[in-house]
Structure formats: C-alpha cells, structure tokens
Tab-separated table of C-alpha atoms in Angstrom:
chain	number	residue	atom	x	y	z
A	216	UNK	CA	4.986	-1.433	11.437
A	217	UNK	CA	3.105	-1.524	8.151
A	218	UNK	CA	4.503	-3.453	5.250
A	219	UNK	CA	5.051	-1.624	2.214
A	220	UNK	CA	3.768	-3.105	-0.884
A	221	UNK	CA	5.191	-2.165	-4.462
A	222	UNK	CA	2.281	-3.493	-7.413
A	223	UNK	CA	2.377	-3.781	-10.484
A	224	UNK	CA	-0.136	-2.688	-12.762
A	225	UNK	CA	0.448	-3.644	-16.564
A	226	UNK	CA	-2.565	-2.218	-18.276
A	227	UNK	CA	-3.592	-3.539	-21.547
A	228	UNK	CA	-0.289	-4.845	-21.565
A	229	UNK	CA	2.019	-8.442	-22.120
A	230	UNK	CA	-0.218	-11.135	-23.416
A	231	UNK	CA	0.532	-14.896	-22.139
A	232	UNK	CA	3.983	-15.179	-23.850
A	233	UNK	CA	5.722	-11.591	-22.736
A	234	UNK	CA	4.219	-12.749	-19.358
A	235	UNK	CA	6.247	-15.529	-18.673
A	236	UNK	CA	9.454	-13.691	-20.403
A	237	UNK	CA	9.340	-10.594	-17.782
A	238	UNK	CA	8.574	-13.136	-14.761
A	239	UNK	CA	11.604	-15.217	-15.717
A	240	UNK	CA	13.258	-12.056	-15.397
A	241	UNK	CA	12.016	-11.323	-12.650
A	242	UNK	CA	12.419	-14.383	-10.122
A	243	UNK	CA	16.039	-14.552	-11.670
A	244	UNK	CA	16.868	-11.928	-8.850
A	245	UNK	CA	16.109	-13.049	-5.562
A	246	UNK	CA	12.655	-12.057	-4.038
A	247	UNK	CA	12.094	-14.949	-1.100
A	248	UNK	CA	13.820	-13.065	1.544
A	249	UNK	CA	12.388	-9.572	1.672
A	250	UNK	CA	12.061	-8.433	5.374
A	251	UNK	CA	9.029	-5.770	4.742
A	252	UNK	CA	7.983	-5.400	1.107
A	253	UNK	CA	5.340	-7.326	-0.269
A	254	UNK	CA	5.036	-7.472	-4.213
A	255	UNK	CA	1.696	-8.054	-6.366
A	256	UNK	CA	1.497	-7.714	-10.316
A	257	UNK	CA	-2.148	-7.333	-11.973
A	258	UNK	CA	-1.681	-9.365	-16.143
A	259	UNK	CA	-4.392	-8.289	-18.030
A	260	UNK	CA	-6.888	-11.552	-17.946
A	261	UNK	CA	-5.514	-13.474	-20.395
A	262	UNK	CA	-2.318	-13.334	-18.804
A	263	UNK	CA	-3.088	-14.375	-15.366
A	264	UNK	CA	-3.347	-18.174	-15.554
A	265	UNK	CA	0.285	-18.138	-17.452
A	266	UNK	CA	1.342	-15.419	-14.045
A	267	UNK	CA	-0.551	-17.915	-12.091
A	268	UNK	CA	1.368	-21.021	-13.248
A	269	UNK	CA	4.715	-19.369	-12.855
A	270	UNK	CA	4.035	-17.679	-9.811
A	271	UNK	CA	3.345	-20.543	-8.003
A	272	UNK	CA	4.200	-20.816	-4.070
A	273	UNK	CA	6.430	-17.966	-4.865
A	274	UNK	CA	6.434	-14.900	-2.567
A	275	UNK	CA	4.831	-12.741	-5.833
A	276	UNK	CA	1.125	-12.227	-5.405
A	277	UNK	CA	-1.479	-11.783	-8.584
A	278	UNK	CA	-4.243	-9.420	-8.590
A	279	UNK	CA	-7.037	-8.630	-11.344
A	280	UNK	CA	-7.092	-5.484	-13.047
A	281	UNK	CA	-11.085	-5.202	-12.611
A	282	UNK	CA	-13.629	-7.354	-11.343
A	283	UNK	CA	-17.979	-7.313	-11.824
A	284	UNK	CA	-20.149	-6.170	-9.344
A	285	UNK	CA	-22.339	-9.706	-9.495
A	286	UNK	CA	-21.350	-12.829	-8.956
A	287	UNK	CA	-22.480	-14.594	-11.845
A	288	UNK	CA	-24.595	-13.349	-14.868
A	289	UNK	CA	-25.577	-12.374	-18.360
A	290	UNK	CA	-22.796	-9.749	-18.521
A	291	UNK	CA	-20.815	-10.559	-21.334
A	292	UNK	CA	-17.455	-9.416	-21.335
A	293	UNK	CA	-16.910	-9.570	-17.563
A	294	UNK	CA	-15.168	-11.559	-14.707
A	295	UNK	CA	-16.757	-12.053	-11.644
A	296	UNK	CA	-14.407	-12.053	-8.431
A	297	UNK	CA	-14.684	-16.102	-8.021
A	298	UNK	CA	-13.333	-16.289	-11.310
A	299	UNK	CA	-10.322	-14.539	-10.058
A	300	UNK	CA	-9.674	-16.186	-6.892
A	301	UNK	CA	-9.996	-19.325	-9.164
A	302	UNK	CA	-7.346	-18.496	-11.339
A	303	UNK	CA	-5.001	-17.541	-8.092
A	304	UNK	CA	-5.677	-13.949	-7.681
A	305	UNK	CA	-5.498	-12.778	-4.348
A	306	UNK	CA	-6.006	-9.203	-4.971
A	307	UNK	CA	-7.749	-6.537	-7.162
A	308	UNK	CA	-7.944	-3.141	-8.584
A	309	UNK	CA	-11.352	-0.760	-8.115
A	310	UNK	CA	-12.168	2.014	-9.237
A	311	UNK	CA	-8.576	2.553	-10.917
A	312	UNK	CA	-8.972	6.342	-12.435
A	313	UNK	CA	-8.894	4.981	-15.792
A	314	UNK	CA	-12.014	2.851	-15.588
A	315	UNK	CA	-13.407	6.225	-13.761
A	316	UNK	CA	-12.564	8.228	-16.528
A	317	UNK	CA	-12.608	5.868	-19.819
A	318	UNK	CA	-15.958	3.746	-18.628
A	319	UNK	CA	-17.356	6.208	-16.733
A	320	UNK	CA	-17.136	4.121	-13.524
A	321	UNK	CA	-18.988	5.961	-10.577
A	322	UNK	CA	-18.090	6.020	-6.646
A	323	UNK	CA	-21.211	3.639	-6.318
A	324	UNK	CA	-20.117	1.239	-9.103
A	325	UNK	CA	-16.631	1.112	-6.805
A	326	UNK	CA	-18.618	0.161	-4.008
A	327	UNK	CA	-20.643	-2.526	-5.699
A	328	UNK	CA	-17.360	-3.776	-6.989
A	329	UNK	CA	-15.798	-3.631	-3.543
A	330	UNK	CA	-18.262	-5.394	-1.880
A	331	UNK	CA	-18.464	-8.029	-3.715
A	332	UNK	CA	-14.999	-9.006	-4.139
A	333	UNK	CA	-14.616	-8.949	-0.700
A	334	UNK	CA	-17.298	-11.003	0.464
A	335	UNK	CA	-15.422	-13.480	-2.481
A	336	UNK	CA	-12.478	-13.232	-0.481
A	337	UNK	CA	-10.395	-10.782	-2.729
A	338	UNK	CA	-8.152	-8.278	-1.260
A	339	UNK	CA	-9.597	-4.391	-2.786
A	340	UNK	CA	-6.896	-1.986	-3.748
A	341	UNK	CA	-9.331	1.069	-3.915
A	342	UNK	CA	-8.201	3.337	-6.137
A	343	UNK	CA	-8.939	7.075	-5.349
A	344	UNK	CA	-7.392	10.376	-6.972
A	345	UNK	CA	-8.510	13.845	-8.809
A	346	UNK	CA	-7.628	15.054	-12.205
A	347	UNK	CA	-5.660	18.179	-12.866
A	348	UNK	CA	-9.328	20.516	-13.312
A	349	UNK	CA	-10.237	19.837	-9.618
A	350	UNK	CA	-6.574	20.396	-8.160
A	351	UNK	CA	-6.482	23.550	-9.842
A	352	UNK	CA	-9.810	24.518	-8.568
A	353	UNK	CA	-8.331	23.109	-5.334
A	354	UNK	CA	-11.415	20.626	-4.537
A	355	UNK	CA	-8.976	17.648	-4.694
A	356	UNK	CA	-9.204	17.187	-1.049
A	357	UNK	CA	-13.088	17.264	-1.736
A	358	UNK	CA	-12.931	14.746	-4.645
A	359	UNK	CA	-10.933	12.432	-3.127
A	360	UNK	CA	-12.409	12.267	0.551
A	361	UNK	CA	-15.863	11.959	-0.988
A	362	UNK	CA	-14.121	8.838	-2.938
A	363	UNK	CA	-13.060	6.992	-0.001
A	364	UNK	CA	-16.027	7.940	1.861
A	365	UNK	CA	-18.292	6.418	-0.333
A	366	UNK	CA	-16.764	3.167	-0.214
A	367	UNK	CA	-15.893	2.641	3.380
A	368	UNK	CA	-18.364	4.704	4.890
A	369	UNK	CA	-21.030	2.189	3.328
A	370	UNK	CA	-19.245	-1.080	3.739
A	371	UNK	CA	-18.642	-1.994	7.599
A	372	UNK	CA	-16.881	-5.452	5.908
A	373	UNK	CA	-13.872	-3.894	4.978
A	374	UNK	CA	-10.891	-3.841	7.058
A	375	UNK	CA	-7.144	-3.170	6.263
A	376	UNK	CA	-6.890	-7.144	6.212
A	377	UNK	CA	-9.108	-6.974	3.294
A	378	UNK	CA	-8.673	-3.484	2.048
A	379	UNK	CA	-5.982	-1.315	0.679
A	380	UNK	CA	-5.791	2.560	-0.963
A	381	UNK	CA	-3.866	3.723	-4.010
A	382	UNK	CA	-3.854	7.268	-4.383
A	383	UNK	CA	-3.100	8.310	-7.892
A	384	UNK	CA	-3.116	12.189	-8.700
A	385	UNK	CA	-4.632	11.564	-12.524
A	386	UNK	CA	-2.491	14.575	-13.538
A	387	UNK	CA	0.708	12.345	-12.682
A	388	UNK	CA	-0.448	9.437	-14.280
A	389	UNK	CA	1.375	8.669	-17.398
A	390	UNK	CA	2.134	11.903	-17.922
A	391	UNK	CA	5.436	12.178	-16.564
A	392	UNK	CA	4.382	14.571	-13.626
A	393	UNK	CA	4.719	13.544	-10.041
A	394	UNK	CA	3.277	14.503	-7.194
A	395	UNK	CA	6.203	15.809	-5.090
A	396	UNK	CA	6.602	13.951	-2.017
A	397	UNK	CA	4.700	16.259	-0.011
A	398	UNK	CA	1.573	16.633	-1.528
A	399	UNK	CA	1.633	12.830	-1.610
A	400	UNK	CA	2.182	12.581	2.196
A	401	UNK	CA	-0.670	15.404	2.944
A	402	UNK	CA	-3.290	13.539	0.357
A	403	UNK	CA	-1.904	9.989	2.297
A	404	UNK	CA	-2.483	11.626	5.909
A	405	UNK	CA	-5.904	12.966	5.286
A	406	UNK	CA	-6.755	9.767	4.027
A	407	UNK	CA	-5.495	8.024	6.950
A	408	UNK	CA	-7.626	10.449	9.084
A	409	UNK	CA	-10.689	10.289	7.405
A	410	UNK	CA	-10.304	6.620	7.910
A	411	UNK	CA	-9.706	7.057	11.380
A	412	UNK	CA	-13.194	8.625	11.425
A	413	UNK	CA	-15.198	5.870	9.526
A	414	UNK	CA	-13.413	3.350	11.447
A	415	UNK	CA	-11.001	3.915	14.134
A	416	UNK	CA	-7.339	5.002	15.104
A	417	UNK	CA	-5.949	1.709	15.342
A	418	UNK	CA	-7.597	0.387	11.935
A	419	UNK	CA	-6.257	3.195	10.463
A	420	UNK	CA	-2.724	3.394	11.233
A	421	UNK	CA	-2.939	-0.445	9.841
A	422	UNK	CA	-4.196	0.393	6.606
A	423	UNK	CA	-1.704	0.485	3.580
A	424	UNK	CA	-2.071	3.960	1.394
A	425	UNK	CA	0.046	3.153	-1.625
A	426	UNK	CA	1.098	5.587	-3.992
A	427	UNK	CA	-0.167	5.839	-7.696
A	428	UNK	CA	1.594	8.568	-9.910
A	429	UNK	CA	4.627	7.563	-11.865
A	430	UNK	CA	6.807	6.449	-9.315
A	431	UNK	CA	10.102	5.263	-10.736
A	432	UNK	CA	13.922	4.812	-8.886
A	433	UNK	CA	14.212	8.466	-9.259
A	434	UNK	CA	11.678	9.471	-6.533
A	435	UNK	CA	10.851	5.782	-4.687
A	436	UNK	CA	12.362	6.619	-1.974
A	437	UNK	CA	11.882	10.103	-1.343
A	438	UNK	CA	7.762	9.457	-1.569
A	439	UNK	CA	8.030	5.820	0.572
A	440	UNK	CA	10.176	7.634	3.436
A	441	UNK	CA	7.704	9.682	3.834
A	442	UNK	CA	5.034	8.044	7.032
A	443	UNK	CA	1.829	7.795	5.310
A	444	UNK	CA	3.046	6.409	2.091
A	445	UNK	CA	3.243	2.458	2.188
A	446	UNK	CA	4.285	2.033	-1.282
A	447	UNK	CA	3.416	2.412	-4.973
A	448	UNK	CA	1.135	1.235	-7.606
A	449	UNK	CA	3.398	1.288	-10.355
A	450	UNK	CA	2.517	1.436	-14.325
A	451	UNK	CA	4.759	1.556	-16.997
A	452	UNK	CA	7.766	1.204	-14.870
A	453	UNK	CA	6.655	-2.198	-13.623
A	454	UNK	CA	6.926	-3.229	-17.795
A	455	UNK	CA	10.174	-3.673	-16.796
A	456	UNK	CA	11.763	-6.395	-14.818
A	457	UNK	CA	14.734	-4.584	-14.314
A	458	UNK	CA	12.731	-1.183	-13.258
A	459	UNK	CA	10.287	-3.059	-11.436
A	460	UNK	CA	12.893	-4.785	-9.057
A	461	UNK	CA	14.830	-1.816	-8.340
A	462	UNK	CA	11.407	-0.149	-6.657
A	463	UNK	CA	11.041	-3.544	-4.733
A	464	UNK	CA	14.876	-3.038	-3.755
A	465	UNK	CA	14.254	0.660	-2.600
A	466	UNK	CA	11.217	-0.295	-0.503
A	467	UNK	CA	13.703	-2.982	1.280
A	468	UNK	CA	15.784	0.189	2.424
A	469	UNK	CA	13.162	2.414	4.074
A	470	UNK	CA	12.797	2.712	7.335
A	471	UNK	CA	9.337	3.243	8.604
C-alpha cells in the first residue's frame, strides 16, 4: 500500500515569525501517530531554518520550494540542493508550474534540477501539469506525458524512493477550479502507466502521484479515494493550520 502524503506549499508566503506561529498551531493537534499519511511543508528560504528548528525529530518533514541545477557557483540569488539538506530539508519542489510559467523554466531545466538534487540526496516532487489553452485544445495528455518523460526517461537514478509526481492542472491552480475527481484519476493513471513504461510495473505502482489543484476539505476525499491519487500538494489551504490539518485528517480515513 502506498502512503499518501498531504504537502504543503506556502509560496512567497510566512516569513520566520508567522512560521513558527502556524507550526505551533500546528503540532498543538496531534500528528505522531498517523498510520498512512506522511506530511511535508516547503517555507520560503528564509523560513526554513526557523521550520527546521521547530520541526525537529517531529514526524513533519521540510522541503525547498526550488533548488539550482549546480552544486556550487557564481549564481547569485540561488540555493544549491546541499544547502537544503543542510538546513534539514529532505525534500523539494521542480518544475512547480509557476516557475514554468513565471521564469520560464523548461522540461530540461527540470531535469538538470532533478538530477542534481538527487544525487545530493533530496527527495524530487516533480511537478507536471497543462494550462487551460492546451486542455481546451485537448493536448494535455500530450503536454504532460512529454513532461514526465523528459525527466525520467533521461535519469535512470530516480526511483519512487527518491522521486515523487504532483500533478497540478494550471487552470485549477489558485483559481478556484478543480479538477473533478475523475479527470484527476485518468491524468494520475496515465502517469502511472507511462511510468510503468520508462521503468517498470512494480516501480510504478510504488510511486506517489499527488494531486496539485486546489484541494481543500470540500473535495479531499473524493480525489484521494480515488486509486491513483496518493495525496495533494496543497497551496493556500495549507496557510492555514486549521485547513491544513483537516486534509492530513481526511487522508487518515481513506482506504487505499
């Protein structure tokens, strides 16, 4: 059985001080004893060493919002992955749609980025997804197969243990839109296949697909029930202690 995972993503979002205020609210509910949910929040970088020092040895894992494609350099502005792992992350975000669409970040750039943070040890949450244009033209199967292609096709290194997928529609992201539970589930299963290709059935059926389109209490459980999707990669929502824990909650009651 596949673990679900519910992440937060908070964006340009809480700075040091709101950081520790909604992770005291958070570990005020109880979070040690969760049978098959795993939960990860990405701080912008400032905020990670504060999420770092409160996290602790708690269940709660930290991921980076970004990461460089070279280790070290004269690239001003950037972290490199060992700068992440330093600071306690055990995860990050590639190729989230809006570093495709606001820094023109390529499907080559992703790979880069993937590769190196896992040869630095950081788990990749690959981030894959078409805008409204190209499902209205229907090519989103296109878009997005050609997304996780060029990643994984390319990089023989990556393995579920290493490597996860967030599908996020872009026309459901912060917009208020959702993709309804079954165009989730067919994006998640060709996915899944296509993965199956690159790599194999077995590695495949391991591999968390996470959801990444405004999922909130209203529709958690309707997408996670369904069999390819192995939780969400949740936005403004996960602002929210309060929000954020009721997703975790509703992951706890799915049966896979």
């Amino acid at each position: 059985m596949r673990r679900l995972l519910i992440a937060g993503n908070w964006k340009m979002n809480l700075g040091p001080a709101d950081t520790y205020r909604i992770l005291e609210q958070l570990s005020s509910r109880s979070l040690d004893n969760l049978s098959q949910t795993d939960v990860l929040v990405t701080p912008p970088y400032v905020s990670l060493p504060a999420a770092s020092e409160f996290l602790g040895k708690t269940p709660v894992q930290i991921g980076g919002q970004n990461v460089h494609h070279a280790e070290s350099g004269a690239y001003t502005g950037e972290i490199s992955a060992s700068m992440l792992t330093e600071l306690g992350c055990s995860h990050v975000l590639v190729g989230h749609s809006e570093r495709r669409a606001y820094f023109r970040e390529t499907d080559l750039l992703a790979r880069k980025k993937t590769e190196q943070a896992v040869q630095s040890g950081l788990h990749v949450i690959l981030c894959v997804g078409e805008n409204l244009e190209q499902r209205q033209a229907g090519n989103h199967h296109i878009v997005v197969m050609q997304q996780v292609r060029s990643v994984l096709a390319q990089l023989p290194e990556c393995t579920p243990a290493n490597l996860s997928i967030a599908y996020e529609p872009i026309w459901a992201v912060g917009t208020g839109e959702t993709a309804t539970p079954e165009q989730a589930q067919q994006m998640h299963q060709l996915i899944r296949k296509l993965v199956s290709d690159l790599w194999n059935q077995e590695d495949a059926e391991k591999l968390t697909i996470i959801y990444g389109g405004s999922m909130k209490p209203e529709n958690a459980s309707a997408l996670l029930h369904e069999p390819d999707v192995d939780g969400g990669l949740i936005g403004g929502a996960s602002l929210h202690a309060g929000i954020f824990y009721e997703l975790i909650k509703i992951a706890e009651t799915v049966k896979k």
